[in-house]
Short mmCIF file of C-alpha atoms and ligand atoms in Angstrom, two decimals:
data_model
loop_
_atom_site.label_atom_id
_atom_site.label_comp_id
_atom_site.label_asym_id
_atom_site.label_seq_id
_atom_site.Cartn_x
_atom_site.Cartn_y
_atom_site.Cartn_z
CA MET A 1 11.09 94.11 60.43
CA PRO A 2 7.72 95.08 57.55
CA ALA A 3 6.33 98.35 56.94
CA GLY A 4 3.41 98.28 58.21
CA MET A 5 3.57 97.19 61.62
CA ARG A 6 1.52 97.92 64.19
CA VAL A 7 2.80 100.12 66.55
CA GLY A 8 1.29 100.76 70.15
CA VAL A 9 3.07 104.36 72.14
CA LEU A 10 2.58 105.11 75.75
CA THR A 11 3.58 107.79 78.19
CA GLY A 12 3.70 106.66 81.67
CA GLY A 13 5.36 108.16 84.67
CA GLY A 14 4.92 112.23 85.49
CA ASP A 15 3.70 114.18 83.16
CA CYS A 16 6.17 116.75 81.09
CA PRO A 17 5.97 119.91 78.39
CA GLY A 18 6.68 117.77 75.60
CA LEU A 19 4.74 114.87 75.78
CA ASN A 20 2.74 115.26 73.21
CA ALA A 21 5.25 117.13 70.79
CA VAL A 22 6.56 113.38 70.82
CA LEU A 23 3.24 111.63 69.93
CA ARG A 24 2.22 113.58 66.78
CA ALA A 25 6.08 112.92 65.84
CA VAL A 26 5.98 109.21 66.02
CA THR A 27 1.93 109.15 64.41
CA ARG A 28 3.14 111.35 61.83
CA LYS A 29 6.25 110.15 60.70
CA GLY A 30 4.91 106.50 61.63
CA ILE A 31 2.07 106.59 59.69
CA SER A 32 3.32 109.24 56.40
CA VAL A 33 7.00 107.19 56.51
CA HIS A 34 6.50 104.00 57.80
CA GLY A 35 3.22 103.16 56.47
CA HIS A 36 2.56 102.17 60.42
CA GLU A 37 -0.44 102.38 62.24
CA ILE A 38 -0.36 104.21 66.01
CA LEU A 39 -2.48 102.62 68.87
CA GLY A 40 -1.91 105.13 71.61
CA PHE A 41 -1.90 103.44 75.23
CA ARG A 42 -3.92 105.56 77.81
CA SER A 43 -2.54 105.86 81.33
CA GLY A 44 1.08 104.57 80.89
CA TRP A 45 1.26 101.15 81.61
CA LEU A 46 -2.22 100.73 82.97
CA GLY A 47 -2.53 101.25 79.52
CA PRO A 48 -1.38 98.23 77.71
CA VAL A 49 -3.00 95.98 81.32
CA GLU A 50 -5.87 97.22 81.12
CA GLY A 51 -6.73 97.29 77.85
CA LEU A 52 -6.96 101.56 77.38
CA THR A 53 -7.07 102.16 73.78
CA MET A 54 -7.29 105.57 71.83
CA PRO A 55 -5.79 104.92 68.18
CA LEU A 56 -4.17 107.56 67.09
CA SER A 57 -4.18 109.43 63.57
CA LEU A 58 -2.77 112.70 61.17
CA ASP A 59 -6.41 114.78 62.77
CA THR A 60 -5.67 113.10 66.40
CA VAL A 61 -2.14 114.76 66.65
CA GLU A 62 -2.85 117.99 64.60
CA GLU A 63 -2.23 121.03 66.75
CA ILE A 64 -1.10 119.36 69.95
CA LEU A 65 2.57 119.99 69.03
CA ASP A 66 2.35 123.48 71.80
CA ARG A 67 0.65 121.32 73.93
CA GLY A 68 1.15 120.93 77.27
CA GLY A 69 0.78 117.35 79.08
CA THR A 70 0.20 114.12 77.30
CA ILE A 71 -2.91 113.23 75.48
CA LEU A 72 -2.66 109.64 76.47
CA GLY A 73 -3.24 110.59 80.32
CA SER A 74 0.04 109.37 82.58
CA SER A 75 0.12 107.35 85.79
CA ARG A 76 3.23 105.31 87.85
CA THR A 77 1.37 101.95 87.37
CA ASN A 78 4.21 99.05 87.28
CA PRO A 79 2.69 95.96 85.64
CA TYR A 80 5.30 94.00 87.51
CA LYS A 81 3.90 95.52 90.80
CA VAL A 82 0.41 94.55 89.31
CA ASP A 83 -1.38 90.93 89.80
CA ASP A 84 -0.87 89.73 86.41
CA GLY A 85 0.26 92.59 85.19
CA VAL A 86 3.05 91.64 82.77
CA ALA A 87 0.98 88.37 80.87
CA ARG A 88 -2.43 90.50 80.66
CA LEU A 89 0.38 93.49 78.94
CA LYS A 90 1.01 91.05 76.56
CA ALA A 91 -2.83 89.55 75.98
CA THR A 92 -3.54 93.24 75.32
CA LEU A 93 -0.70 93.43 72.62
CA ALA A 94 -1.71 89.96 71.41
CA GLU A 95 -5.22 91.28 71.01
CA HIS A 96 -4.32 94.51 69.32
CA ARG A 97 -2.32 92.35 67.61
CA VAL A 98 0.12 95.38 68.75
CA ASP A 99 4.40 94.30 67.16
CA ALA A 100 6.07 97.06 68.96
CA LEU A 101 5.67 99.45 71.83
CA VAL A 102 7.42 103.04 72.25
CA ALA A 103 7.79 103.96 76.01
CA ILE A 104 8.24 107.69 76.23
CA GLY A 105 9.52 108.29 80.38
CA GLY A 106 11.64 108.60 82.95
CA GLU A 107 13.73 106.25 84.59
CA ASP A 108 10.43 104.10 86.07
CA THR A 109 8.97 103.65 83.30
CA LEU A 110 12.13 102.96 81.10
CA GLY A 111 13.29 100.18 83.59
CA VAL A 112 9.22 99.02 83.22
CA ALA A 113 10.70 99.10 79.32
CA GLU A 114 14.19 97.20 79.66
CA GLN A 115 12.70 94.07 81.91
CA LEU A 116 9.46 94.13 79.37
CA THR A 117 12.18 93.92 76.62
CA HIS A 118 13.74 90.86 78.56
CA ASP A 119 10.24 89.68 78.80
CA GLY A 120 10.24 88.96 74.86
CA VAL A 121 8.62 92.63 74.43
CA PRO A 122 10.08 94.74 71.13
CA VAL A 123 9.89 98.18 73.08
CA VAL A 124 11.50 101.33 72.01
CA GLY A 125 12.16 104.00 74.46
CA VAL A 126 11.87 107.57 74.39
CA PRO A 127 13.55 109.28 78.21
CA LYS A 128 11.46 112.92 79.79
CA THR A 129 11.63 114.27 82.59
CA ILE A 130 11.95 117.29 84.08
CA ASP A 131 13.73 116.80 86.18
CA ASN A 132 16.95 115.62 83.75
CA ASP A 133 18.17 112.72 86.20
CA LEU A 134 18.83 110.36 83.44
CA ASP A 135 22.51 109.81 82.91
CA ALA A 136 22.42 107.99 79.14
CA THR A 137 21.51 111.17 77.31
CA ASP A 138 22.37 115.12 77.61
CA TYR A 139 18.79 116.62 78.53
CA THR A 140 14.94 115.87 78.41
CA PHE A 141 12.23 117.21 77.15
CA GLY A 142 10.79 118.76 79.70
CA PHE A 143 13.42 120.23 81.61
CA ASP A 144 14.12 123.65 79.78
CA THR A 145 10.64 123.98 80.13
CA ALA A 146 10.81 123.33 83.62
CA VAL A 147 13.74 126.01 84.00
CA HIS A 148 11.91 127.97 82.10
CA ILE A 149 8.94 128.33 84.90
CA ALA A 150 11.16 128.50 88.86
CA THR A 151 13.60 131.10 86.82
CA GLU A 152 10.54 133.27 86.26
CA ALA A 153 9.22 132.68 89.70
CA ILE A 154 11.90 133.83 91.09
CA ASP A 155 12.87 136.74 89.11
CA ARG A 156 8.97 137.52 90.03
CA LEU A 157 9.60 136.80 93.87
CA ARG A 158 12.78 138.89 94.24
CA THR A 159 10.52 141.78 93.83
CA THR A 160 8.22 141.00 96.53
CA ALA A 161 11.20 140.21 98.31
CA GLU A 162 12.85 143.23 98.04
CA SER A 163 9.76 146.22 98.88
CA HIS A 164 8.99 144.29 101.93
CA HIS A 165 13.15 143.17 103.26
CA ARG A 166 12.12 139.04 103.03
CA ALA A 167 14.12 136.18 102.48
CA LEU A 168 12.31 134.27 100.11
CA VAL A 169 13.04 130.36 100.02
CA VAL A 170 11.57 129.13 96.47
CA GLU A 171 11.09 124.99 96.11
CA VAL A 172 11.89 123.36 93.24
CA MET A 173 11.13 119.65 92.14
CA GLY A 174 14.05 117.33 92.10
CA ARG A 175 13.94 113.83 94.47
CA HIS A 176 17.62 113.11 93.97
CA ALA A 177 19.11 115.77 91.33
CA GLY A 178 19.60 119.04 92.07
CA TRP A 179 19.44 120.73 87.68
CA ILE A 180 16.07 122.47 88.10
CA ALA A 181 18.05 123.76 91.61
CA LEU A 182 20.72 124.68 90.20
CA HIS A 183 20.01 125.90 86.45
CA SER A 184 16.73 128.43 87.63
CA GLY A 185 18.66 129.83 90.97
CA LEU A 186 21.80 130.17 88.55
CA ALA A 187 19.21 132.04 86.14
CA GLY A 188 17.79 133.90 88.58
CA GLY A 189 20.47 135.04 89.95
CA ALA A 190 19.53 133.92 93.39
CA ASN A 191 21.53 134.12 96.52
CA VAL A 192 20.97 130.16 98.06
CA ILE A 193 21.22 127.04 95.97
CA LEU A 194 20.82 124.09 98.02
CA VAL A 195 20.39 120.94 95.68
CA PRO A 196 20.30 117.12 97.21
CA GLU A 197 23.69 115.95 95.89
CA GLN A 198 25.44 118.20 98.74
CA PRO A 199 23.82 118.34 102.41
CA PHE A 200 23.43 121.80 103.45
CA SER A 201 24.87 123.81 106.61
CA VAL A 202 22.03 125.79 108.26
CA GLU A 203 24.02 128.20 110.01
CA LYS A 204 25.51 128.54 106.59
CA VAL A 205 22.91 129.35 104.78
CA CYS A 206 21.76 131.89 107.66
CA GLU A 207 25.43 133.52 107.11
CA TRP A 208 24.92 134.27 103.54
CA VAL A 209 21.42 135.51 103.75
CA GLU A 210 22.62 137.63 106.40
CA ARG A 211 25.02 139.02 104.47
CA ARG A 212 22.56 139.77 101.33
CA PHE A 213 20.94 141.45 104.05
CA GLU A 214 23.64 143.93 104.82
CA ARG A 215 24.00 144.57 100.85
CA GLN A 216 19.86 145.84 101.15
CA TYR A 217 19.05 143.07 99.04
CA ALA A 218 16.48 140.77 100.18
CA PRO A 219 17.87 136.89 99.73
CA ILE A 220 16.48 134.47 96.98
CA ILE A 221 17.27 131.04 99.22
CA VAL A 222 16.15 128.18 95.84
CA VAL A 223 15.66 124.02 97.76
CA ALA A 224 15.04 121.52 95.87
CA GLU A 225 12.59 119.43 97.61
CA GLY A 226 15.08 116.33 98.18
CA ALA A 227 18.36 119.14 100.00
CA ILE A 228 18.51 117.55 103.49
CA PRO A 229 20.48 119.33 105.86
CA GLU A 230 23.81 118.14 107.59
CA GLY A 231 23.09 115.26 109.96
CA GLY A 232 19.23 116.03 108.90
CA LYS A 233 16.91 114.17 106.54
CA GLU A 234 14.89 114.65 103.50
CA LEU A 235 11.12 116.26 104.58
CA LEU A 236 8.13 114.04 103.47
CA VAL A 237 4.62 114.84 102.73
CA THR A 238 3.70 111.47 103.06
CA GLY A 239 5.91 107.83 103.77
CA GLU A 240 3.62 105.89 101.91
CA ARG A 241 5.96 104.51 98.40
CA ASP A 242 4.14 104.86 95.26
CA ALA A 243 4.35 101.17 92.86
CA PHE A 244 7.90 102.01 92.04
CA GLY A 245 9.06 102.98 96.40
CA HIS A 246 8.74 106.78 95.81
CA VAL A 247 7.51 108.60 98.80
CA ARG A 248 6.58 112.13 98.28
CA LEU A 249 8.86 114.69 99.33
CA GLY A 250 7.77 118.17 100.38
CA GLY A 251 7.78 120.20 103.30
CA VAL A 252 12.18 121.71 103.00
CA GLY A 253 11.90 125.18 101.95
CA THR A 254 8.40 126.11 104.86
CA TRP A 255 11.21 124.59 107.19
CA LEU A 256 14.10 126.27 106.21
CA ALA A 257 12.02 129.89 105.54
CA ASP A 258 11.06 129.14 109.87
CA GLU A 259 14.81 128.76 110.56
CA ILE A 260 15.94 131.83 108.96
CA ALA A 261 12.93 134.11 110.94
CA LYS A 262 14.29 132.01 113.67
CA ARG A 263 18.03 132.42 113.34
CA THR A 264 18.44 135.86 111.69
CA GLY A 265 15.19 137.70 112.89
CA LYS A 266 13.63 138.77 109.51
CA GLU A 267 10.81 137.51 107.73
CA SER A 268 10.42 134.84 105.52
CA ARG A 269 8.60 133.59 103.49
CA ALA A 270 8.26 130.44 101.44
CA VAL A 271 7.19 129.03 97.64
CA VAL A 272 6.56 125.60 96.76
CA LEU A 273 6.28 125.66 92.85
CA GLY A 274 5.25 122.09 92.45
CA HIS A 275 3.13 121.11 90.15
CA THR A 276 3.29 124.28 88.12
CA GLN A 277 6.30 123.53 87.13
CA ARG A 278 5.11 120.29 84.83
CA GLY A 279 2.43 122.35 82.85
CA GLY A 280 2.22 124.27 80.56
CA THR A 281 3.28 124.66 76.81
CA PRO A 282 7.10 123.47 76.23
CA THR A 283 10.03 125.95 75.27
CA ALA A 284 10.65 125.70 72.21
CA TYR A 285 13.55 123.66 72.89
CA ASP A 286 11.70 120.94 73.98
CA ARG A 287 9.54 121.20 71.46
CA VAL A 288 12.23 120.67 69.19
CA LEU A 289 14.04 117.76 71.79
CA ALA A 290 10.32 115.84 72.03
CA THR A 291 10.40 115.87 68.20
CA ARG A 292 14.06 115.00 67.35
CA PHE A 293 13.08 111.91 69.44
CA GLY A 294 10.01 111.08 68.33
CA LEU A 295 10.92 110.85 64.62
CA HIS A 296 13.79 108.91 65.85
CA ALA A 297 12.02 106.80 67.48
CA VAL A 298 9.54 105.75 65.60
CA ASP A 299 12.95 105.08 62.76
CA ALA A 300 14.20 102.60 65.36
CA VAL A 301 11.42 100.89 65.52
CA ALA A 302 10.88 100.49 61.83
CA GLU A 303 14.37 98.69 62.01
CA GLY A 304 13.54 96.17 64.21
CA ASP A 305 16.15 98.22 66.89
CA PHE A 306 14.93 97.35 70.11
CA GLY A 307 15.81 97.35 73.90
CA LYS A 308 17.22 101.02 73.38
CA MET A 309 16.41 104.30 74.01
CA VAL A 310 17.33 107.91 71.52
CA ALA A 311 19.45 109.57 73.95
CA LEU A 312 20.81 113.29 72.68
CA ARG A 313 24.75 113.79 72.83
CA GLY A 314 25.79 116.84 72.13
CA THR A 315 23.31 118.08 69.27
CA ASP A 316 23.60 113.78 67.73
CA ILE A 317 20.10 111.45 68.85
CA VAL A 318 21.54 108.53 69.14
CA ARG A 319 20.48 105.17 70.76
CA VAL A 320 21.74 103.17 73.29
CA PRO A 321 20.79 100.41 75.59
CA LEU A 322 17.49 100.33 77.92
CA SER A 323 19.73 99.36 80.02
CA ALA A 324 22.50 102.23 80.33
CA ALA A 325 19.37 104.70 80.69
CA THR A 326 18.22 103.45 83.83
CA ALA A 327 21.93 101.83 85.46
CA LYS A 328 22.15 105.52 86.64
CA LEU A 329 20.75 108.88 88.06
CA LYS A 330 22.77 111.71 86.77
CA THR A 331 23.25 113.76 89.63
CA VAL A 332 24.70 116.90 90.09
CA PRO A 333 28.37 116.66 90.26
CA LEU A 334 29.89 118.73 93.19
CA GLY A 335 32.44 120.90 90.61
CA ARG A 336 29.01 121.85 88.88
CA TYR A 337 28.35 122.71 92.23
CA ALA A 338 31.05 124.46 93.45
CA GLU A 339 30.82 126.52 90.15
CA ALA A 340 28.03 128.11 91.53
CA GLU A 341 28.65 128.73 95.37
CA VAL A 342 30.85 130.87 94.32
CA LEU A 343 28.23 133.44 93.68
CA PHE A 344 25.87 132.93 97.05
CA GLY A 345 25.73 135.94 99.53
O1 F6P B 1 9.60 113.03 88.45
C1 F6P B 1 9.82 113.91 87.91
C2 F6P B 1 8.75 114.94 89.21
O2 F6P B 1 8.44 115.64 89.13
C3 F6P B 1 9.48 115.01 90.50
O3 F6P B 1 9.86 115.48 90.10
C4 F6P B 1 8.86 114.81 91.48
O4 F6P B 1 9.39 114.65 92.74
C5 F6P B 1 8.15 114.33 91.05
O5 F6P B 1 7.35 113.94 89.96
C6 F6P B 1 6.47 114.55 91.62
O6 F6P B 1 5.09 113.58 91.62
P1 F6P B 1 3.78 113.57 91.35
O7 F6P B 1 3.27 113.75 89.85
O8 F6P B 1 3.58 111.63 91.61
O9 F6P B 1 3.18 114.32 92.62
#
């Protein structure tokens, strides 16, 4: 590949702490080492479809390393679900003489990246999601920050729960994968952790809650938004689907707190952490991982190694086919859940 390419970059899907660190690394190494010009596209895939751009220079990426969110903005736009979306996207790339794209996103954004690769658009993917549910990488950035935020919340909720002798149910994000619940629950010493991978028995949860009260402690129950009671189904905020077919989950925490109160006679409260888990400054771990992903992604572009995603394997950054990135979700193995279960109650 010739030096001096024009490289487009975008951030898609739910935002996550560390996106700006990737943008900074792509821009700095792209310009100073590879002699590229970097063109940001705003609002995920909507940017190249609608021609929404933001040039990225050494100046624009100053002082963004520690900033949460994404200076480019994000969206859940799927160009394959928009009229003439792919043709419009290709026309924008041609108009701006963009030679290649770096797409930073989760399974949906990277799924589009993979389809576009088959449709002749040169793309390199960078994995992000607080959910840590991409199978082809050991970790995604954003996850560590989300776990820290949830753990701090659990620590704080414990002291107020104990003052009032209440059960506190903490609902965390995680539609199909319970990684945030598992890690924050373990780190925060939760008395029960409920994940989407393992339907839960409300009777059993109430037994654990009562056992905890008997020892004069207030129980903390961490529940992933996608956790399902045995014989029940996911609780939804709305059944409406986005462009990638996702419904909005939520409500299981409040439902469970009511069930606990009804069945045990103990006072219960629910706290939904929601988007606080995605906001604010990334942890040092996430800044480092995001930076390394950015540096390696721009190398892949310079080498013309398209249709790939950068991934973490152990401590190394490797490249895997985009198809592997989106082939299946990385869910919590039941053996890992069983490890934690020993500490319940
Ligand atoms: O995929 C990341 C995620 O934060 C999920 O954990 C959560 O279910 C979803 O996004 C929330 O999406 P939105 O930002 O559209 O409310």
